[in-house]
Amino acid sequence: MADEPLILGIETSCDETGVGIVRGHTLLADALASSVEQHARFGGVVPEVASRAHLEAIVPTMDRALAEAGVTLADIDAIAVTSGPGLAGALLVGVAAAKGYALAAEKPVYGVNHLAAHVAVDTLEHGPLPEPAVALLVSGGHSSLLLVDDLARGVTPLGATIDDAAGEAFDKVARLLGLPFPGGPYVDREARAGDPAAIAFPRGLTAAKDLAAHRYDFSFSGLKTAVARWVEARQRAGEPVPVADVAASFQEAVCDVLVTKALDACRSHGVETLVVGGGVAANSRLRAMAEHRAARHGVRVRVPRPQLCTDNGAMVAALGSHLVAAGVAPSRLDLPADSAMPLTRVSG
């Protein structure tokens, strides 16, 4: 609706510089600049490189977003920015930029939680989020299960990774298989030609004794090690490594654990909506498995289109829009960048 506030969102928590503009649940612009190619030769994100890339990209990305939406900074009603969690130096670039633009245009600023923004972005595609809902957030740095009672006020963490996150495991296994960085899309692509039942890789924290203490937690370090040992054994024997089968079997193990625990959380909390977000939510097998299994339990799965799963400014603007609509007070202008911002705090 034309009378809804126009919200601009800035995202710089890792290696993507994103600026999004939304009005209500309508996405008007989503400009993105990625530094992923600069990190590829290191096999992972280098914080100093990411921070420098954000400094170089923030102004032109802002200009592109405003032009795409056909608005000026003066038209914006509020600015939202990822204030945590993430890489400290990268967050500082976005937070400083948001403060500068907010001061120049005399607009309120909202520091928001990166993970809660991954939940909020789904509203741009599927409309208002039913509450309560369960959110499964899977990315390079996070694998978390959340109970979302009121996204504007806070979420309840149910479980999280105790070692490697799912996306981190994808990157490490991709390196083992000689695939490029970031590993997720390449493992997904290889897996389509492989047999997911070819190799019986372990499902972490699913044994009875583990479930008693870590019912909703995740662990992918053991799985990564199992893949490494399997590949090394083949290489020592002078046998070829069936990359597609390894990729498919590894991917199946990851998705099996993620979906099983997420649906268990839905059933135990009487929730009928599961939101899947984060970069790994773009994985084709995870999306298909979640929808297939959820249908058997009467749970509706909501997954944003792949472009909205990875880090972007649209998700930050979406959460900012939700906060403004709920009447949440804006942040102070001394808003800090908080690399360890807890999940229980949606806004700073």
mmCIF file of C-alpha atoms in Angstrom:
data_model
loop_
_atom_site.group_PDB
_atom_site.id
_atom_site.type_symbol
_atom_site.label_atom_id
_atom_site.label_comp_id
_atom_site.label_asym_id
_atom_site.label_seq_id
_atom_site.Cartn_x
_atom_site.Cartn_y
_atom_site.Cartn_z
ATOM 1 C CA MET A 1 0.000 0.000 0.000
ATOM 2 C CA ALA A 2 1.234 3.489 -0.862
ATOM 3 C CA ASP A 3 0.614 4.740 2.700
ATOM 4 C CA GLU A 4 2.912 2.122 4.272
ATOM 5 C CA PRO A 5 6.371 3.283 5.395
ATOM 6 C CA LEU A 6 9.253 3.050 2.941
ATOM 7 C CA ILE A 7 12.120 1.176 4.621
ATOM 8 C CA LEU A 8 15.732 0.903 3.445
ATOM 9 C CA GLY A 9 17.903 -1.968 4.664
ATOM 10 C CA ILE A 10 21.707 -2.284 4.707
ATOM 11 C CA GLU A 11 23.507 -5.647 5.043
ATOM 12 C CA THR A 12 27.288 -6.011 5.488
ATOM 13 C CA SER A 13 27.696 -8.862 7.977
ATOM 14 C CA CYS A 14 29.992 -11.027 5.842
ATOM 15 C CA ASP A 15 30.977 -10.866 2.151
ATOM 16 C CA GLU A 16 27.841 -9.395 0.566
ATOM 17 C CA THR A 17 27.121 -5.667 0.449
ATOM 18 C CA GLY A 18 23.353 -5.410 0.165
ATOM 19 C CA VAL A 19 20.890 -2.531 0.077
ATOM 20 C CA GLY A 20 17.178 -3.272 -0.152
ATOM 21 C CA ILE A 21 14.085 -1.100 -0.167
ATOM 22 C CA VAL A 22 10.614 -2.319 0.782
ATOM 23 C CA ARG A 23 7.184 -0.879 1.326
ATOM 24 C CA GLY A 24 5.220 -3.157 3.624
ATOM 25 C CA HIS A 25 5.719 -6.649 2.172
ATOM 26 C CA THR A 26 6.542 -5.353 -1.309
ATOM 27 C CA LEU A 27 10.148 -5.453 -2.471
ATOM 28 C CA LEU A 28 11.047 -2.394 -4.547
ATOM 29 C CA ALA A 29 14.823 -2.811 -4.851
ATOM 30 C CA ASP A 30 17.500 -5.330 -3.937
ATOM 31 C CA ALA A 31 20.988 -4.194 -4.947
ATOM 32 C CA LEU A 32 23.919 -6.448 -4.172
ATOM 33 C CA ALA A 33 27.711 -6.375 -4.506
ATOM 34 C CA SER A 34 29.608 -9.551 -3.651
ATOM 35 C CA SER A 35 33.280 -9.965 -2.767
ATOM 36 C CA VAL A 36 33.106 -13.774 -2.911
ATOM 37 C CA GLU A 37 35.562 -13.975 -5.827
ATOM 38 C CA GLN A 38 38.162 -12.123 -3.762
ATOM 39 C CA HIS A 39 37.886 -14.784 -1.046
ATOM 40 C CA ALA A 40 37.780 -17.837 -3.318
ATOM 41 C CA ARG A 41 41.558 -18.180 -3.602
ATOM 42 C CA PHE A 42 41.791 -18.357 0.201
ATOM 43 C CA GLY A 43 39.094 -21.022 0.444
ATOM 44 C CA GLY A 44 37.051 -18.903 2.862
ATOM 45 C CA VAL A 45 36.084 -15.372 3.824
ATOM 46 C CA VAL A 46 38.966 -13.142 4.933
ATOM 47 C CA PRO A 47 37.563 -10.498 7.338
ATOM 48 C CA GLU A 48 39.936 -7.701 6.310
ATOM 49 C CA VAL A 49 39.234 -8.266 2.622
ATOM 50 C CA ALA A 50 35.504 -8.277 3.278
ATOM 51 C CA SER A 51 35.637 -5.003 5.221
ATOM 52 C CA ARG A 52 37.588 -3.251 2.460
ATOM 53 C CA ALA A 53 35.167 -4.534 -0.167
ATOM 54 C CA HIS A 54 32.211 -3.162 1.821
ATOM 55 C CA LEU A 55 33.878 0.246 2.041
ATOM 56 C CA GLU A 56 34.294 0.333 -1.712
ATOM 57 C CA ALA A 57 30.815 -0.980 -2.517
ATOM 58 C CA ILE A 58 28.462 0.648 -0.025
ATOM 59 C CA VAL A 59 27.916 3.992 -1.795
ATOM 60 C CA PRO A 60 27.452 2.664 -5.357
ATOM 61 C CA THR A 61 25.202 -0.134 -4.032
ATOM 62 C CA MET A 62 23.092 2.444 -2.193
ATOM 63 C CA ASP A 63 22.834 4.547 -5.352
ATOM 64 C CA ARG A 64 21.736 1.522 -7.412
ATOM 65 C CA ALA A 65 19.040 0.572 -4.901
ATOM 66 C CA LEU A 66 17.569 4.079 -4.782
ATOM 67 C CA ALA A 67 17.573 4.280 -8.594
ATOM 68 C CA GLU A 68 15.982 0.827 -8.932
ATOM 69 C CA ALA A 69 13.188 1.779 -6.529
ATOM 70 C CA GLY A 70 12.756 5.181 -8.165
ATOM 71 C CA VAL A 71 13.058 7.042 -4.869
ATOM 72 C CA THR A 72 15.479 9.378 -3.134
ATOM 73 C CA LEU A 73 16.937 9.167 0.347
ATOM 74 C CA ALA A 74 14.524 11.907 1.396
ATOM 75 C CA ASP A 75 11.603 9.605 0.520
ATOM 76 C CA ILE A 76 12.796 6.885 2.928
ATOM 77 C CA ASP A 77 10.931 6.713 6.251
ATOM 78 C CA ALA A 78 13.465 4.629 8.211
ATOM 79 C CA ILE A 79 16.815 2.881 7.748
ATOM 80 C CA ALA A 80 17.476 -0.631 9.055
ATOM 81 C CA VAL A 81 20.965 -2.105 9.247
ATOM 82 C CA THR A 82 22.439 -5.418 10.333
ATOM 83 C CA SER A 83 24.170 -4.647 13.632
ATOM 84 C CA GLY A 84 24.988 -8.297 14.422
ATOM 85 C CA PRO A 85 25.946 -11.052 14.475
ATOM 86 C CA GLY A 86 28.712 -11.184 11.874
ATOM 87 C CA LEU A 87 32.281 -10.111 11.203
ATOM 88 C CA ALA A 88 33.071 -7.129 13.416
ATOM 89 C CA GLY A 89 34.842 -5.038 10.768
ATOM 90 C CA ALA A 90 32.244 -5.784 8.123
ATOM 91 C CA LEU A 91 29.386 -4.879 10.474
ATOM 92 C CA LEU A 92 31.074 -1.591 11.352
ATOM 93 C CA VAL A 93 30.994 -0.487 7.724
ATOM 94 C CA GLY A 94 27.253 -1.007 7.440
ATOM 95 C CA VAL A 95 26.419 0.469 10.835
ATOM 96 C CA ALA A 96 28.554 3.551 10.179
ATOM 97 C CA ALA A 97 26.971 4.024 6.759
ATOM 98 C CA ALA A 98 23.452 3.673 8.189
ATOM 99 C CA LYS A 99 24.191 6.283 10.851
ATOM 100 C CA GLY A 100 25.626 8.659 8.268
ATOM 101 C CA TYR A 101 22.655 8.343 5.935
ATOM 102 C CA ALA A 102 20.223 8.585 8.863
ATOM 103 C CA LEU A 103 21.845 11.775 10.146
ATOM 104 C CA ALA A 104 22.033 13.331 6.695
ATOM 105 C CA ALA A 105 18.378 12.618 5.921
ATOM 106 C CA GLU A 106 17.098 13.000 9.502
ATOM 107 C CA LYS A 107 15.630 9.502 9.524
ATOM 108 C CA PRO A 108 15.368 6.948 12.365
ATOM 109 C CA VAL A 109 17.733 3.981 12.295
ATOM 110 C CA TYR A 110 17.045 0.414 13.411
ATOM 111 C CA GLY A 111 19.900 -1.958 14.203
ATOM 112 C CA VAL A 112 18.593 -5.465 13.527
ATOM 113 C CA ASN A 113 19.615 -9.066 14.065
ATOM 114 C CA HIS A 114 20.975 -10.757 10.943
ATOM 115 C CA LEU A 115 19.366 -14.114 11.755
ATOM 116 C CA ALA A 116 15.944 -12.645 12.484
ATOM 117 C CA ALA A 117 16.203 -10.849 9.131
ATOM 118 C CA HIS A 118 16.585 -14.246 7.412
ATOM 119 C CA VAL A 119 13.175 -15.115 8.886
ATOM 120 C CA ALA A 120 11.568 -11.791 7.985
ATOM 121 C CA VAL A 121 12.597 -11.910 4.309
ATOM 122 C CA ASP A 122 10.075 -14.693 3.697
ATOM 123 C CA THR A 123 7.274 -12.160 4.189
ATOM 124 C CA LEU A 124 8.329 -10.462 0.952
ATOM 125 C CA GLU A 125 7.362 -13.622 -0.918
ATOM 126 C CA HIS A 126 4.637 -15.273 1.135
ATOM 127 C CA GLY A 127 3.098 -12.415 3.115
ATOM 128 C CA PRO A 128 2.714 -12.060 6.903
ATOM 129 C CA LEU A 129 4.314 -14.810 8.950
ATOM 130 C CA PRO A 130 1.924 -16.974 10.997
ATOM 131 C CA GLU A 131 2.931 -16.859 14.638
ATOM 132 C CA PRO A 132 3.993 -19.040 16.271
ATOM 133 C CA ALA A 133 6.259 -20.599 13.650
ATOM 134 C CA VAL A 134 9.470 -22.589 13.731
ATOM 135 C CA ALA A 135 12.424 -21.222 11.774
ATOM 136 C CA LEU A 136 15.317 -23.337 10.529
ATOM 137 C CA LEU A 137 18.231 -21.044 9.681
ATOM 138 C CA VAL A 138 21.148 -22.665 7.887
ATOM 139 C CA SER A 139 24.145 -20.809 6.502
ATOM 140 C CA GLY A 140 27.924 -20.760 6.475
ATOM 141 C CA GLY A 141 28.081 -19.504 10.041
ATOM 142 C CA HIS A 142 24.824 -20.636 11.603
ATOM 143 C CA SER A 143 22.593 -23.684 11.920
ATOM 144 C CA SER A 144 19.784 -22.746 14.286
ATOM 145 C CA LEU A 145 16.247 -23.738 15.209
ATOM 146 C CA LEU A 146 14.063 -20.933 16.529
ATOM 147 C CA LEU A 147 10.549 -20.671 17.908
ATOM 148 C CA VAL A 148 9.084 -17.440 16.529
ATOM 149 C CA ASP A 149 6.260 -16.250 18.773
ATOM 150 C CA ASP A 150 6.568 -12.554 17.946
ATOM 151 C CA LEU A 151 9.279 -11.592 15.454
ATOM 152 C CA ALA A 152 9.162 -7.929 16.461
ATOM 153 C CA ARG A 153 9.809 -8.652 20.129
ATOM 154 C CA GLY A 154 12.129 -11.637 20.120
ATOM 155 C CA VAL A 155 12.539 -15.298 19.272
ATOM 156 C CA THR A 156 13.228 -18.356 21.416
ATOM 157 C CA PRO A 157 16.319 -20.383 20.470
ATOM 158 C CA LEU A 158 15.585 -24.111 20.476
ATOM 159 C CA GLY A 159 18.878 -25.425 19.177
ATOM 160 C CA ALA A 160 22.048 -24.517 17.320
ATOM 161 C CA THR A 161 25.226 -26.005 15.934
ATOM 162 C CA ILE A 162 27.786 -27.083 18.518
ATOM 163 C CA ASP A 163 30.643 -27.121 16.005
ATOM 164 C CA ASP A 164 30.613 -26.690 12.208
ATOM 165 C CA ALA A 165 27.554 -25.036 10.715
ATOM 166 C CA ALA A 166 25.919 -26.727 7.735
ATOM 167 C CA GLY A 167 27.248 -24.218 5.204
ATOM 168 C CA GLU A 168 30.752 -24.492 6.657
ATOM 169 C CA ALA A 169 30.590 -28.273 6.240
ATOM 170 C CA PHE A 170 29.532 -27.831 2.601
ATOM 171 C CA ASP A 171 32.549 -25.592 1.999
ATOM 172 C CA LYS A 172 34.979 -28.032 3.610
ATOM 173 C CA VAL A 173 33.603 -31.076 1.788
ATOM 174 C CA ALA A 174 33.690 -29.159 -1.494
ATOM 175 C CA ARG A 175 37.387 -28.485 -0.913
ATOM 176 C CA LEU A 176 37.963 -32.208 -0.274
ATOM 177 C CA LEU A 177 36.299 -32.994 -3.598
ATOM 178 C CA GLY A 178 38.215 -30.345 -5.523
ATOM 179 C CA LEU A 179 35.160 -28.137 -5.985
ATOM 180 C CA PRO A 180 35.260 -24.300 -5.926
ATOM 181 C CA PHE A 181 34.374 -21.948 -3.063
ATOM 182 C CA PRO A 182 31.701 -21.328 -1.895
ATOM 183 C CA GLY A 183 30.983 -25.039 -1.815
ATOM 184 C CA GLY A 184 27.216 -25.187 -1.369
ATOM 185 C CA PRO A 185 26.080 -24.588 -4.960
ATOM 186 C CA TYR A 186 28.800 -26.849 -6.401
ATOM 187 C CA VAL A 187 28.046 -29.751 -4.055
ATOM 188 C CA ASP A 188 24.339 -29.360 -4.861
ATOM 189 C CA ARG A 189 25.096 -29.437 -8.589
ATOM 190 C CA GLU A 190 27.333 -32.517 -8.363
ATOM 191 C CA ALA A 191 24.856 -34.320 -6.111
ATOM 192 C CA ARG A 192 22.152 -34.258 -8.773
ATOM 193 C CA ALA A 193 24.135 -36.844 -10.750
ATOM 194 C CA GLY A 194 24.957 -38.978 -7.701
ATOM 195 C CA ASP A 195 23.304 -41.621 -5.542
ATOM 196 C CA PRO A 196 22.340 -40.270 -2.089
ATOM 197 C CA ALA A 197 22.319 -43.824 -0.710
ATOM 198 C CA ALA A 198 25.738 -44.787 -2.116
ATOM 199 C CA ILE A 199 27.627 -44.107 1.129
ATOM 200 C CA ALA A 200 26.215 -44.390 4.657
ATOM 201 C CA PHE A 201 27.607 -41.223 6.195
ATOM 202 C CA PRO A 202 26.723 -40.536 9.870
ATOM 203 C CA ARG A 203 23.874 -38.344 11.112
ATOM 204 C CA GLY A 204 25.279 -36.255 13.950
ATOM 205 C CA LEU A 205 23.474 -35.935 17.314
ATOM 206 C CA THR A 206 20.689 -38.331 16.350
ATOM 207 C CA ALA A 207 21.536 -41.283 18.649
ATOM 208 C CA ALA A 208 19.249 -41.693 21.674
ATOM 209 C CA LYS A 209 21.911 -40.521 24.150
ATOM 210 C CA ASP A 210 22.642 -37.437 22.026
ATOM 211 C CA LEU A 211 18.976 -36.553 21.599
ATOM 212 C CA ALA A 212 18.516 -36.550 25.366
ATOM 213 C CA ALA A 213 20.985 -33.667 25.714
ATOM 214 C CA HIS A 214 20.918 -32.130 22.236
ATOM 215 C CA ARG A 215 17.443 -32.769 20.840
ATOM 216 C CA TYR A 216 17.443 -29.686 18.603
ATOM 217 C CA ASP A 217 21.186 -29.088 18.295
ATOM 218 C CA PHE A 218 23.321 -29.849 15.257
ATOM 219 C CA SER A 219 26.824 -31.201 14.710
ATOM 220 C CA PHE A 220 28.428 -31.576 11.291
ATOM 221 C CA SER A 221 32.086 -31.852 12.279
ATOM 222 C CA GLY A 222 31.908 -35.644 12.554
ATOM 223 C CA LEU A 223 30.201 -35.894 9.184
ATOM 224 C CA LYS A 224 32.892 -33.738 7.573
ATOM 225 C CA THR A 225 35.577 -35.968 9.115
ATOM 226 C CA ALA A 226 33.803 -39.120 7.911
ATOM 227 C CA VAL A 227 33.748 -37.772 4.354
ATOM 228 C CA ALA A 228 37.447 -36.866 4.573
ATOM 229 C CA ARG A 229 38.404 -40.342 5.801
ATOM 230 C CA TRP A 230 36.306 -42.037 3.114
ATOM 231 C CA VAL A 231 37.895 -39.948 0.362
ATOM 232 C CA GLU A 232 41.411 -40.464 1.759
ATOM 233 C CA ALA A 233 40.872 -44.236 1.930
ATOM 234 C CA ARG A 234 39.913 -44.301 -1.752
ATOM 235 C CA GLN A 235 42.928 -42.225 -2.687
ATOM 236 C CA ARG A 236 45.322 -44.429 -0.695
ATOM 237 C CA ALA A 237 43.916 -47.471 -2.477
ATOM 238 C CA GLY A 238 44.530 -45.789 -5.821
ATOM 239 C CA GLU A 239 40.834 -45.842 -6.634
ATOM 240 C CA PRO A 240 38.928 -42.939 -8.226
ATOM 241 C CA VAL A 241 36.717 -40.835 -5.964
ATOM 242 C CA PRO A 242 33.091 -40.848 -7.184
ATOM 243 C CA VAL A 243 32.547 -37.136 -6.618
ATOM 244 C CA ALA A 244 28.830 -37.158 -7.475
ATOM 245 C CA ASP A 245 28.068 -40.039 -5.106
ATOM 246 C CA VAL A 246 30.096 -38.523 -2.266
ATOM 247 C CA ALA A 247 28.399 -35.152 -2.768
ATOM 248 C CA ALA A 248 24.929 -36.708 -2.884
ATOM 249 C CA SER A 249 25.500 -38.923 0.170
ATOM 250 C CA PHE A 250 26.990 -36.063 2.192
ATOM 251 C CA GLN A 251 24.191 -33.693 1.186
ATOM 252 C CA GLU A 252 21.566 -36.313 2.083
ATOM 253 C CA ALA A 253 23.054 -36.709 5.563
ATOM 254 C CA VAL A 254 23.021 -32.953 6.198
ATOM 255 C CA CYS A 255 19.485 -32.451 4.919
ATOM 256 C CA ASP A 256 18.165 -35.504 6.748
ATOM 257 C CA VAL A 257 19.331 -34.168 10.117
ATOM 258 C CA LEU A 258 18.153 -30.607 9.452
ATOM 259 C CA VAL A 259 14.669 -31.618 8.338
ATOM 260 C CA THR A 260 14.175 -34.325 10.967
ATOM 261 C CA LYS A 261 14.993 -31.984 13.851
ATOM 262 C CA ALA A 262 13.025 -29.069 12.399
ATOM 263 C CA LEU A 263 9.863 -31.155 12.007
ATOM 264 C CA ASP A 264 10.346 -32.623 15.480
ATOM 265 C CA ALA A 265 10.392 -29.057 16.812
ATOM 266 C CA CYS A 266 7.196 -28.252 14.916
ATOM 267 C CA ARG A 267 5.379 -31.295 16.288
ATOM 268 C CA SER A 268 6.542 -30.847 19.886
ATOM 269 C CA HIS A 269 5.511 -27.172 19.937
ATOM 270 C CA GLY A 270 2.250 -27.622 18.048
ATOM 271 C CA VAL A 271 3.413 -25.394 15.196
ATOM 272 C CA GLU A 272 2.055 -25.756 11.649
ATOM 273 C CA THR A 273 4.498 -23.453 9.803
ATOM 274 C CA LEU A 274 8.190 -24.068 9.183
ATOM 275 C CA VAL A 275 10.273 -21.253 7.691
ATOM 276 C CA VAL A 276 13.614 -22.240 6.179
ATOM 277 C CA GLY A 277 16.141 -19.461 5.627
ATOM 278 C CA GLY A 278 19.834 -18.722 5.195
ATOM 279 C CA GLY A 279 22.196 -19.484 2.349
ATOM 280 C CA VAL A 280 21.848 -23.280 2.623
ATOM 281 C CA ALA A 281 18.073 -22.877 2.187
ATOM 282 C CA ALA A 282 18.878 -22.411 -1.513
ATOM 283 C CA ASN A 283 19.941 -26.084 -1.618
ATOM 284 C CA SER A 284 17.583 -27.989 -3.912
ATOM 285 C CA ARG A 285 17.607 -31.220 -1.877
ATOM 286 C CA LEU A 286 16.877 -29.445 1.407
ATOM 287 C CA ARG A 287 13.909 -27.643 -0.115
ATOM 288 C CA ALA A 288 12.489 -30.801 -1.687
ATOM 289 C CA MET A 289 13.010 -32.970 1.393
ATOM 290 C CA ALA A 290 11.485 -30.408 3.750
ATOM 291 C CA GLU A 291 8.366 -29.981 1.624
ATOM 292 C CA HIS A 292 7.907 -33.741 1.089
ATOM 293 C CA ARG A 293 8.282 -34.752 4.721
ATOM 294 C CA ALA A 294 6.374 -31.781 6.120
ATOM 295 C CA ALA A 295 3.351 -32.591 3.977
ATOM 296 C CA ARG A 296 3.038 -35.931 5.783
ATOM 297 C CA HIS A 297 2.790 -34.120 9.132
ATOM 298 C CA GLY A 298 0.470 -31.298 8.117
ATOM 299 C CA VAL A 299 3.229 -28.708 8.347
ATOM 300 C CA ARG A 300 3.473 -25.933 5.762
ATOM 301 C CA VAL A 301 6.994 -25.098 4.625
ATOM 302 C CA ARG A 302 7.838 -21.555 3.587
ATOM 303 C CA VAL A 303 11.158 -21.050 1.793
ATOM 304 C CA PRO A 304 12.065 -17.780 0.016
ATOM 305 C CA ARG A 305 13.331 -17.963 -3.554
ATOM 306 C CA PRO A 306 17.076 -18.716 -3.685
ATOM 307 C CA GLN A 307 18.096 -15.095 -4.327
ATOM 308 C CA LEU A 308 16.520 -14.077 -1.007
ATOM 309 C CA CYS A 309 18.095 -16.945 0.966
ATOM 310 C CA THR A 310 21.643 -15.634 0.739
ATOM 311 C CA ASP A 311 22.632 -12.418 2.550
ATOM 312 C CA ASN A 312 20.949 -9.349 1.063
ATOM 313 C CA GLY A 313 19.622 -5.915 1.936
ATOM 314 C CA ALA A 314 16.020 -6.916 1.244
ATOM 315 C CA MET A 315 15.900 -9.132 4.324
ATOM 316 C CA VAL A 316 17.140 -6.302 6.554
ATOM 317 C CA ALA A 317 14.570 -3.919 5.090
ATOM 318 C CA ALA A 318 11.858 -6.559 5.590
ATOM 319 C CA LEU A 319 12.670 -6.888 9.283
ATOM 320 C CA GLY A 320 12.902 -3.117 9.623
ATOM 321 C CA SER A 321 9.454 -2.806 8.055
ATOM 322 C CA HIS A 322 8.098 -5.361 10.525
ATOM 323 C CA LEU A 323 9.584 -3.455 13.465
ATOM 324 C CA VAL A 324 8.182 -0.123 12.296
ATOM 325 C CA ALA A 325 4.716 -1.619 11.759
ATOM 326 C CA ALA A 326 4.822 -3.121 15.269
ATOM 327 C CA GLY A 327 5.655 0.245 16.805
ATOM 328 C CA VAL A 328 9.117 -0.754 18.032
ATOM 329 C CA ALA A 329 11.228 2.248 19.007
ATOM 330 C CA PRO A 330 14.245 3.004 16.777
ATOM 331 C CA SER A 331 17.807 2.450 17.936
ATOM 332 C CA ARG A 332 19.981 5.157 19.428
ATOM 333 C CA LEU A 333 22.541 6.800 17.167
ATOM 334 C CA ASP A 334 25.322 5.346 19.295
ATOM 335 C CA LEU A 335 24.166 1.925 18.126
ATOM 336 C CA PRO A 336 27.182 -0.445 18.209
ATOM 337 C CA ALA A 337 28.141 -3.255 15.877
ATOM 338 C CA ASP A 338 27.743 -6.439 17.921
ATOM 339 C CA SER A 339 29.484 -9.433 16.338
ATOM 340 C CA ALA A 340 28.010 -11.733 19.009
ATOM 341 C CA MET A 341 24.477 -10.310 19.034
ATOM 342 C CA PRO A 342 22.265 -12.955 20.690
ATOM 343 C CA LEU A 343 19.315 -14.502 18.904
ATOM 344 C CA THR A 344 17.006 -13.350 21.669
ATOM 345 C CA ARG A 345 17.533 -9.718 20.627
ATOM 346 C CA VAL A 346 15.836 -8.830 17.345
ATOM 347 C CA SER A 347 16.798 -5.181 17.322
ATOM 348 C CA GLY A 348 19.652 -3.213 18.852
#
